[in-house]
CSV table of C-alpha atoms in Angstrom, one decimal:
chain,number,residue,atom,x,y,z
A,1,MET,CA,11.3,-7.8,-13.8
A,2,SER,CA,14.6,-6.8,-14.1
A,3,THR,CA,16.8,-9.8,-14.4
A,4,SER,CA,19.4,-8.4,-11.9
A,5,PRO,CA,21.0,-10.0,-9.1
A,6,LEU,CA,18.7,-12.0,-6.8
A,7,THR,CA,20.9,-10.3,-3.5
A,8,ALA,CA,19.0,-9.3,-0.4
A,9,LEU,CA,18.8,-6.2,0.9
A,10,ARG,CA,20.0,-5.2,4.7
A,11,ALA,CA,18.0,-3.2,6.8
A,12,LEU,CA,19.8,-0.3,8.6
A,13,PRO,CA,20.9,-1.2,11.9
A,14,LEU,CA,18.8,-0.2,15.0
A,15,ASP,CA,20.7,2.0,16.4
A,16,VAL,CA,20.5,4.2,12.9
A,17,LEU,CA,16.8,3.6,13.2
A,18,ARG,CA,16.1,5.2,16.3
A,19,ARG,CA,17.5,8.6,15.4
A,20,ARG,CA,14.8,8.4,12.5
A,21,HIS,CA,11.9,11.1,12.7
A,22,SER,CA,9.1,9.6,11.5
A,23,THR,CA,6.0,8.4,12.8
A,24,LYS,CA,7.5,4.3,13.1
A,25,TRP,CA,10.1,5.9,15.6
A,26,ARG,CA,8.6,8.7,17.1
A,27,ALA,CA,5.3,6.7,18.1
A,28,TYR,CA,6.6,5.0,21.3
A,29,PRO,CA,9.1,4.6,23.6
A,30,ASP,CA,12.7,2.8,23.0
A,31,ASP,CA,11.7,-0.2,24.8
A,32,VAL,CA,8.9,-1.0,22.0
A,33,ILE,CA,9.4,-2.4,18.6
A,34,PRO,CA,7.4,-0.4,16.3
A,35,MET,CA,5.8,-2.9,14.0
A,36,PHE,CA,2.5,-1.1,12.8
A,37,VAL,CA,2.7,1.7,10.2
A,38,ALA,CA,3.8,1.0,6.8
A,39,GLU,CA,7.5,2.3,7.1
A,40,THR,CA,10.5,0.2,5.8
A,41,ASP,CA,13.7,-0.1,7.5
A,42,PHE,CA,15.9,-0.5,4.7
A,43,PRO,CA,18.5,2.6,3.2
A,44,LEU,CA,17.0,4.5,0.4
A,45,ALA,CA,18.2,2.8,-3.5
A,46,GLU,CA,20.9,4.9,-3.7
A,47,PRO,CA,19.3,6.9,-7.0
A,48,ILE,CA,17.2,8.3,-4.4
A,49,THR,CA,19.4,9.4,-2.0
A,50,GLY,CA,21.8,10.9,-4.5
A,51,VAL,CA,18.9,13.1,-6.2
A,52,LEU,CA,18.0,14.1,-2.7
A,53,THR,CA,21.3,15.1,-1.7
A,54,ASP,CA,22.2,17.3,-4.8
A,55,ALA,CA,19.1,18.8,-4.5
A,56,ILE,CA,19.9,19.5,-0.7
A,57,ALA,CA,23.1,20.6,-1.7
A,58,ILE,CA,22.2,23.7,-4.3
A,59,GLY,CA,19.0,24.5,-2.5
A,60,ASP,CA,16.7,23.2,-4.7
A,61,THR,CA,13.7,23.2,-2.3
A,62,GLY,CA,11.3,25.5,-4.3
A,63,TYR,CA,8.0,24.9,-5.9
A,64,THR,CA,7.7,21.8,-7.9
A,65,PRO,CA,7.3,22.4,-11.7
A,66,PRO,CA,4.9,21.8,-14.4
A,67,ASP,CA,6.4,18.3,-15.4
A,68,PRO,CA,8.8,17.1,-13.0
A,69,GLY,CA,9.3,14.1,-15.9
A,70,LEU,CA,7.1,12.3,-13.3
A,71,ARG,CA,5.0,10.9,-15.8
A,72,ASP,CA,6.9,9.7,-18.5
A,73,ALA,CA,9.6,8.0,-15.5
A,74,TYR,CA,6.2,6.1,-14.4
A,75,ALA,CA,5.1,5.3,-18.1
A,76,ALA,CA,8.5,3.4,-18.5
A,77,PHE,CA,8.0,2.0,-15.0
A,78,ALA,CA,4.7,0.2,-15.8
A,79,SER,CA,5.7,-0.7,-18.9
A,80,ARG,CA,9.2,-2.5,-17.8
A,81,ARG,CA,8.3,-3.9,-14.7
A,82,PHE,CA,3.5,-4.6,-15.3
A,83,GLY,CA,3.9,-5.0,-19.1
A,84,TRP,CA,1.7,-2.0,-19.3
A,85,ASP,CA,1.6,0.6,-21.6
A,86,ILE,CA,1.0,4.5,-20.4
A,87,ASP,CA,0.0,7.1,-22.1
A,88,PRO,CA,2.6,10.2,-20.1
A,89,ALA,CA,-0.8,12.6,-20.8
A,90,ARG,CA,-3.1,10.9,-19.4
A,91,ILE,CA,-1.2,11.5,-15.7
A,92,ARG,CA,-1.3,14.0,-13.0
A,93,SER,CA,0.5,14.3,-9.6
A,94,THR,CA,-0.6,15.1,-6.2
A,95,ALA,CA,0.5,15.0,-2.0
A,96,ASP,CA,-0.4,11.1,-1.4
A,97,VAL,CA,-2.7,8.9,-2.5
A,98,MET,CA,-5.6,9.4,-0.3
A,99,MET,CA,-5.7,13.1,-1.5
A,100,GLY,CA,-5.6,12.0,-4.8
A,101,VAL,CA,-8.8,9.4,-4.1
A,102,VAL,CA,-10.9,12.0,-2.8
A,103,GLU,CA,-10.6,14.2,-5.0
A,104,LEU,CA,-11.0,11.6,-8.0
A,105,LEU,CA,-14.3,10.7,-5.8
A,106,ARG,CA,-15.5,14.4,-5.4
A,107,ALA,CA,-15.2,14.5,-9.5
A,108,THR,CA,-17.2,11.4,-10.0
A,109,ILE,CA,-19.8,11.0,-7.1
A,110,SER,CA,-22.9,13.1,-6.0
A,111,PRO,CA,-23.1,14.4,-2.1
A,112,GLY,CA,-24.8,10.9,-0.3
A,113,ASP,CA,-23.6,8.9,-3.0
A,114,ARG,CA,-22.9,4.9,-1.7
A,115,VAL,CA,-19.0,3.8,-2.5
A,116,VAL,CA,-18.1,0.0,-2.3
A,117,ILE,CA,-14.6,-0.9,-0.2
A,118,ALA,CA,-14.0,-4.7,0.7
A,119,PRO,CA,-13.0,-5.2,4.4
A,120,PRO,CA,-10.8,-5.4,5.9
A,121,VAL,CA,-9.0,-3.2,4.2
A,122,TYR,CA,-6.8,0.0,4.7
A,123,PRO,CA,-8.3,2.0,7.5
A,124,PRO,CA,-8.2,6.0,5.8
A,125,PHE,CA,-10.6,4.3,3.1
A,126,ALA,CA,-13.6,4.7,5.6
A,127,ILE,CA,-12.2,8.1,6.2
A,128,CYS,CA,-11.9,9.2,3.0
A,129,ILE,CA,-15.2,9.0,1.7
A,130,PRO,CA,-16.8,10.7,3.5
A,131,GLU,CA,-14.5,13.5,3.1
A,132,ALA,CA,-15.3,13.4,-0.4
A,133,GLY,CA,-19.3,13.7,0.6
A,134,GLY,CA,-20.0,9.8,0.0
A,135,VAL,CA,-21.5,7.1,2.0
A,136,VAL,CA,-19.4,3.8,2.7
A,137,GLU,CA,-21.2,0.8,1.6
A,138,GLU,CA,-18.8,-2.7,2.7
A,139,VAL,CA,-19.0,-5.6,0.8
A,140,PRO,CA,-16.0,-7.6,2.9
A,141,LEU,CA,-13.5,-10.0,1.0
A,142,VAL,CA,-14.5,-13.5,0.9
A,143,ASP,CA,-12.5,-16.0,2.4
A,144,THR,CA,-12.1,-19.1,0.9
A,145,GLY,CA,-10.0,-20.7,3.3
A,146,ALA,CA,-7.0,-20.6,1.0
A,147,ALA,CA,-7.2,-17.0,-0.3
A,148,TRP,CA,-9.1,-14.0,-0.1
A,149,GLN,CA,-11.6,-12.1,-3.2
A,150,LEU,CA,-13.5,-10.0,-4.2
A,151,ASP,CA,-17.0,-10.7,-3.6
A,152,LEU,CA,-18.8,-9.9,-6.8
A,153,LEU,CA,-22.1,-11.0,-6.2
A,154,GLY,CA,-22.1,-8.7,-3.1
A,155,ILE,CA,-20.5,-5.9,-5.0
A,156,GLU,CA,-22.9,-6.4,-8.1
A,157,ALA,CA,-25.9,-6.0,-5.1
A,158,ALA,CA,-24.5,-2.5,-4.0
A,159,LEU,CA,-24.2,-1.5,-7.1
A,160,ALA,CA,-27.9,-2.6,-8.2
A,161,GLY,CA,-29.3,-0.9,-4.9
A,162,GLY,CA,-27.4,2.4,-6.0
A,163,ALA,CA,-24.0,2.8,-5.2
A,164,ARG,CA,-21.9,4.8,-7.5
A,165,ALA,CA,-18.8,3.5,-7.0
A,166,VAL,CA,-15.7,1.0,-5.9
A,167,LEU,CA,-12.8,1.8,-4.0
A,168,LEU,CA,-10.6,-0.5,-5.2
A,169,CYS,CA,-7.2,-2.1,-3.2
A,170,ASN,CA,-5.0,-3.4,-5.8
A,171,PRO,CA,-3.6,-4.9,-4.2
A,172,HIS,CA,-5.1,-5.1,-1.4
A,173,ASN,CA,-3.8,-4.2,2.0
A,174,PRO,CA,-3.7,-5.3,4.6
A,175,THR,CA,-3.8,-9.3,3.1
A,176,GLY,CA,-1.2,-8.8,0.6
A,177,THR,CA,-3.8,-10.5,-1.8
A,178,VAL,CA,-3.2,-9.8,-5.7
A,179,HIS,CA,-6.4,-9.8,-7.7
A,180,SER,CA,-6.4,-11.8,-10.2
A,181,ARG,CA,-6.9,-10.1,-13.9
A,182,GLU,CA,-10.8,-11.8,-14.3
A,183,SER,CA,-11.8,-10.6,-10.9
A,184,LEU,CA,-11.2,-7.1,-11.7
A,185,ALA,CA,-12.5,-7.2,-15.2
A,186,ALA,CA,-15.8,-9.0,-14.3
A,187,LEU,CA,-15.8,-5.9,-11.8
A,188,ALA,CA,-15.3,-2.9,-14.4
A,189,ASP,CA,-18.4,-5.0,-16.7
A,190,LEU,CA,-20.2,-4.3,-13.2
A,191,ALA,CA,-19.6,-1.0,-12.9
A,192,ALA,CA,-20.1,-0.5,-16.3
A,193,GLY,CA,-23.7,-2.0,-16.5
A,194,PHE,CA,-24.5,0.3,-13.2
A,195,GLY,CA,-23.2,3.3,-14.7
A,196,ALA,CA,-20.5,3.2,-11.3
A,197,VAL,CA,-16.9,4.2,-11.8
A,198,VAL,CA,-13.7,2.0,-9.8
A,199,ILE,CA,-10.6,3.8,-8.3
A,200,SER,CA,-8.0,1.8,-7.6
A,201,ASP,CA,-5.6,2.4,-4.7
A,202,GLU,CA,-2.1,0.7,-6.4
A,203,ILE,CA,0.5,1.8,-4.3
A,204,HIS,CA,1.6,-1.5,-3.5
A,205,ALA,CA,2.0,-3.1,-7.0
A,206,PRO,CA,5.8,-2.8,-7.4
A,207,LEU,CA,5.9,-5.1,-4.5
A,208,VAL,CA,3.9,-7.8,-6.1
A,209,GLN,CA,6.5,-10.8,-5.5
A,210,PRO,CA,7.8,-12.3,-8.7
A,211,GLY,CA,5.8,-15.7,-10.8
A,212,ILE,CA,2.5,-13.9,-8.5
A,213,GLY,CA,1.3,-11.8,-11.8
A,214,TYR,CA,-0.2,-8.6,-11.7
A,215,THR,CA,-3.1,-6.7,-13.2
A,216,PRO,CA,-3.0,-3.0,-12.8
A,217,PHE,CA,-7.1,-2.3,-13.1
A,218,LEU,CA,-7.0,-0.2,-15.9
A,219,ALA,CA,-5.4,-2.9,-18.1
A,220,ALA,CA,-7.5,-5.8,-17.0
A,221,SER,CA,-10.2,-4.9,-20.4
A,222,THR,CA,-10.8,-2.1,-22.7
A,223,THR,CA,-14.1,-2.0,-20.4
A,224,ALA,CA,-11.4,-1.0,-17.5
A,225,ALA,CA,-10.2,1.4,-18.8
A,226,GLU,CA,-13.4,3.3,-19.9
A,227,VAL,CA,-14.4,3.3,-16.0
A,228,GLY,CA,-11.3,3.4,-13.9
A,229,TYR,CA,-9.0,5.4,-12.2
A,230,ALA,CA,-5.7,4.3,-10.9
A,231,VAL,CA,-3.9,6.0,-8.1
A,232,THR,CA,-0.5,5.2,-7.0
A,233,SER,CA,3.3,6.3,-6.0
A,234,ALA,CA,6.7,5.5,-5.1
A,235,SER,CA,6.4,6.1,-0.8
A,236,LYS,CA,5.2,2.7,-0.1
A,237,ALA,CA,7.8,0.6,-2.0
A,238,TYR,CA,11.0,2.8,-1.9
A,239,ASN,CA,9.8,4.5,2.1
A,240,LEU,CA,9.3,7.6,0.4
A,241,ALA,CA,5.7,9.1,2.3
A,242,GLY,CA,7.1,12.0,3.8
A,243,LEU,CA,7.6,13.0,0.5
A,244,LYS,CA,4.7,13.7,-0.5
A,245,CYS,CA,4.1,12.3,-4.2
A,246,ALA,CA,1.3,10.5,-6.1
A,247,LEU,CA,0.0,10.1,-9.6
A,248,MET,CA,-3.3,9.7,-10.7
A,249,ILE,CA,-3.8,7.7,-14.3
A,250,THR,CA,-6.2,7.2,-16.6
A,251,ALA,CA,-6.9,5.4,-20.0
A,252,SER,CA,-9.6,6.9,-22.0
A,253,ASP,CA,-10.8,10.2,-23.5
A,254,ARG,CA,-13.6,10.7,-20.7
A,255,THR,CA,-12.0,9.6,-17.5
A,256,THR,CA,-8.8,12.0,-18.7
A,257,ALA,CA,-11.2,14.7,-19.2
A,258,VAL,CA,-12.3,14.2,-15.4
A,259,LEU,CA,-9.0,14.5,-14.7
A,260,ARG,CA,-7.7,17.3,-16.2
A,261,GLY,CA,-10.9,19.4,-15.1
A,262,LEU,CA,-9.2,18.7,-11.5
A,263,SER,CA,-8.4,22.2,-9.7
A,264,PRO,CA,-4.5,23.2,-10.5
A,265,GLU,CA,-4.5,23.1,-6.5
A,266,VAL,CA,-4.5,19.8,-6.4
A,267,GLU,CA,-1.2,19.4,-8.6
A,268,TRP,CA,0.3,22.4,-6.8
A,269,ARG,CA,0.1,19.9,-3.7
A,270,THR,CA,3.0,17.4,-4.9
A,271,GLY,CA,6.5,18.1,-3.1
A,272,LEU,CA,8.9,18.7,-5.0
A,273,PHE,CA,11.5,16.4,-3.0
A,274,GLY,CA,8.6,13.8,-3.1
A,275,ALA,CA,9.0,14.2,-7.5
A,276,LEU,CA,12.7,14.4,-7.7
A,277,ALA,CA,12.7,10.7,-5.6
A,278,GLY,CA,9.8,9.5,-7.2
A,279,VAL,CA,11.1,9.8,-10.8
A,280,ALA,CA,14.6,8.0,-9.4
A,281,ALA,CA,12.5,5.3,-8.1
A,282,PHE,CA,10.6,4.6,-11.2
A,283,SER,CA,14.2,4.7,-12.9
A,284,PRO,CA,16.0,1.8,-14.4
A,285,GLU,CA,19.0,2.4,-11.9
A,286,SER,CA,16.9,1.6,-9.0
A,287,ASP,CA,15.7,-1.8,-10.2
A,288,PRO,CA,18.4,-3.6,-8.9
A,289,TRP,CA,17.4,-1.9,-5.3
A,290,LEU,CA,13.6,-2.9,-5.5
A,291,ASP,CA,14.3,-6.6,-6.6
A,292,ALA,CA,16.7,-6.9,-3.6
A,293,GLN,CA,13.8,-6.2,-1.4
A,294,LEU,CA,11.4,-8.2,-3.0
A,295,VAL,CA,14.1,-11.0,-1.7
A,296,THR,CA,14.1,-9.8,1.6
A,297,LEU,CA,10.7,-9.5,2.1
A,298,ASP,CA,9.8,-12.9,0.5
A,299,GLU,CA,12.5,-14.4,3.0
A,300,ASN,CA,11.1,-12.7,5.7
A,301,GLY,CA,7.1,-13.7,4.6
A,302,HIS,CA,8.4,-17.0,4.8
A,303,LEU,CA,10.3,-16.7,8.3
A,304,LEU,CA,7.3,-15.1,9.8
A,305,GLY,CA,5.5,-17.8,9.2
A,306,ASP,CA,8.6,-20.3,11.1
A,307,LEU,CA,8.2,-18.2,14.0
A,308,LEU,CA,4.3,-17.9,14.1
A,309,ALA,CA,4.5,-21.9,14.4
A,310,GLU,CA,7.1,-21.9,17.0
A,311,HIS,CA,6.0,-19.3,19.1
A,312,LEU,CA,2.0,-18.6,18.5
A,313,PRO,CA,1.2,-22.1,16.9
A,314,LEU,CA,-2.7,-21.6,16.9
A,315,ALA,CA,-2.2,-17.9,14.8
A,316,ARG,CA,-3.5,-17.7,11.1
A,317,TYR,CA,-1.4,-16.3,8.4
A,318,ARG,CA,-0.8,-16.5,4.7
A,319,LYS,CA,2.4,-15.4,3.0
A,320,PRO,CA,0.8,-12.6,1.7
A,321,ASP,CA,1.5,-12.3,-2.8
A,322,ALA,CA,2.5,-8.7,-2.1
A,323,GLY,CA,4.2,-6.4,0.3
A,324,TYR,CA,5.8,-6.5,3.6
A,325,LEU,CA,2.0,-6.4,5.7
A,326,ALA,CA,1.2,-9.3,7.7
A,327,TRP,CA,-2.6,-9.9,8.4
A,328,ILE,CA,-2.7,-12.2,11.4
A,329,ASP,CA,-5.3,-14.0,13.1
A,330,LEU,CA,-4.7,-14.4,17.0
A,331,SER,CA,-8.4,-14.3,17.7
A,332,ALA,CA,-7.6,-18.3,19.1
A,333,TYR,CA,-5.5,-16.7,22.2
A,334,GLY,CA,-8.5,-15.0,23.4
A,335,TRP,CA,-6.6,-11.3,23.8
A,336,GLY,CA,-10.3,-9.4,22.9
A,337,ASP,CA,-11.2,-8.0,19.7
A,338,ASP,CA,-7.8,-5.9,19.7
A,339,PRO,CA,-4.9,-7.8,20.5
A,340,ALA,CA,-2.5,-5.3,19.7
A,341,ARG,CA,-3.4,-4.0,23.1
A,342,HIS,CA,-2.5,-6.8,24.8
A,343,ILE,CA,0.7,-6.6,22.9
A,344,LEU,CA,2.0,-3.4,23.3
A,345,ALA,CA,1.1,-3.6,26.8
A,346,GLY,CA,2.5,-7.4,27.9
A,347,ALA,CA,5.0,-7.7,24.9
A,348,ARG,CA,6.4,-4.4,23.9
A,349,VAL,CA,5.8,-4.5,20.1
A,350,ALA,CA,4.0,-2.0,18.4
A,351,LEU,CA,1.5,-3.7,15.8
A,352,HIS,CA,-1.4,-2.2,14.0
A,353,HIS,CA,-4.8,-2.8,15.6
A,354,GLY,CA,-7.3,-5.2,13.4
A,355,PRO,CA,-10.6,-3.5,14.2
A,356,GLU,CA,-9.4,-0.4,12.4
A,357,PHE,CA,-9.4,-2.6,9.4
A,358,GLY,CA,-13.5,-3.4,9.4
A,359,THR,CA,-15.4,-5.1,11.8
A,360,GLN,CA,-13.8,-8.0,10.0
A,361,GLY,CA,-10.4,-7.4,11.7
A,362,SER,CA,-11.8,-8.4,15.2
A,363,GLY,CA,-9.1,-10.7,16.7
A,364,HIS,CA,-6.6,-9.5,14.0
A,365,VAL,CA,-3.2,-7.6,14.0
A,366,ARG,CA,-1.5,-6.3,11.3
A,367,LEU,CA,2.4,-6.9,11.5
A,368,ASN,CA,4.7,-5.0,8.8
A,369,PHE,CA,8.0,-7.3,8.6
A,370,GLY,CA,9.8,-4.9,6.1
A,371,CYS,CA,12.8,-5.1,8.8
A,372,SER,CA,16.0,-7.1,9.5
A,373,PRO,CA,15.0,-11.1,10.4
A,374,GLU,CA,16.6,-10.2,14.0
A,375,LEU,CA,14.1,-7.5,14.7
A,376,LEU,CA,11.5,-9.8,13.4
A,377,SER,CA,12.6,-12.6,15.3
A,378,GLU,CA,12.3,-10.6,18.3
A,379,ALA,CA,9.4,-9.6,18.1
A,380,VAL,CA,7.2,-12.4,17.3
A,381,THR,CA,9.7,-13.9,20.4
A,382,ARG,CA,8.2,-11.3,22.7
A,383,ILE,CA,4.7,-12.0,21.6
A,384,GLY,CA,4.8,-15.8,22.3
A,385,SER,CA,6.1,-15.1,25.7
A,386,LEU,CA,2.1,-14.0,26.3
A,387,VAL,CA,0.8,-17.5,25.7
A,388,GLY,CA,0.2,-18.8,28.8
A,389,ARG,CA,0.1,-15.6,30.8
C-alpha cells in the first residue's frame, strides 16, 4: 500500500453531480437521491483528468493501439498494491469485465455446461452465463452470522454433478466479502479435481480496505494459477465505467494459450479513453487519490452503521471489507420482497433491488455510499421516516 497521508476524499457538490449525464444522475428525477448503481460522486484522480484532457485537446480519439501501456501499468499496480507478480505478456484487454467473462466462458465451456455462482451476487452474472451458452447453477454464500463464506461443500457437489466452471466474485458484490487465501486455494483444488475452471471477477480489488488483506485468485496457489482466469478493470475504483476498458489475466501456459486464442475483435473493443485512463489510474501518481478514497469509504461505512442504528434499528448490516456497496437486510420492516420499490415511492431514494441478486436478496437492498456524508445522512433519514407509516 502507498504511504500517502490519510486524508479523506471529498465528493463533488450536488449541483455539480446533477450536471452529469451518467445512469446514476439521469435515471430518476431530481427529487430522488440516487444510490443504486455503482458510480461514485468523487472528482476524478488528477492524473486521469490530465491524460483525458490532453487527449481531447489534440483530437486523440481514434482506435486503441495494440499496446497502450495497460499491461505494464496493471502489473506494476498489482505488485505495488497486492504483492502480486504478473507477467504482462499474460494480459489482454477488452471493453468491460462482463464482456471478458462471456468470452472466457465461451472459450472454456461447452453449450449447456453448468456454471456455479454464489448468490446473492452481481445480477449480470446470471445474464452473461446464458449469453456464453452456459446454465446457471446457484450455490449460495454461507452466512455465519458474522461473515459470508463460500460454500465449498456445495460447490464440490455441483462440480461432482457436472458443473464445469465457477464464476467467482472476489471481492464479492454485494456483500463486500474478501475471500480468504485458504478458501480460494480450496476452491482451486476442487476445480482442478473435477476438470473445471474458475473465472474471477476482481473489479473491486483496488477498494479492499487497508489491513484486511486481499488475495487475487490466481495468486492463491499454484493450482489456482493453473485453473483460473481473472478479469478486472479500473472502472469501479476510479469511476471509469463509461470509458470501456477491462483486463483479462492468466498465470499459466495453458490458460494463456486460451486467452491468446480469443478473437482479435475481443481486444479491439477496448476504448481508447478507457485505456488511457486505466494507465493513469494504475500509475503510482494516482495512489494518493485511491488511498484518500479508501479513507472516505471507511468513514462512510461506519457512518452508515450509525445512521441505520438511529433511523432503522431493525436493519441488518455489516460494514463491507471492500468497496462502497452496502448489503442491507430490511425484511424486519415488512416492506415486501423488494423494499427498494417502497423506499423509492415513499422516501424518494433509489436503491438497488435486492431480489435481482438472487432469491437470497428478498427483503434486502444494496446502497451505494460512495458519496458525501451529508447525502448519505439525508438518504437514510428519508428512509427512516417511512418506519411506522
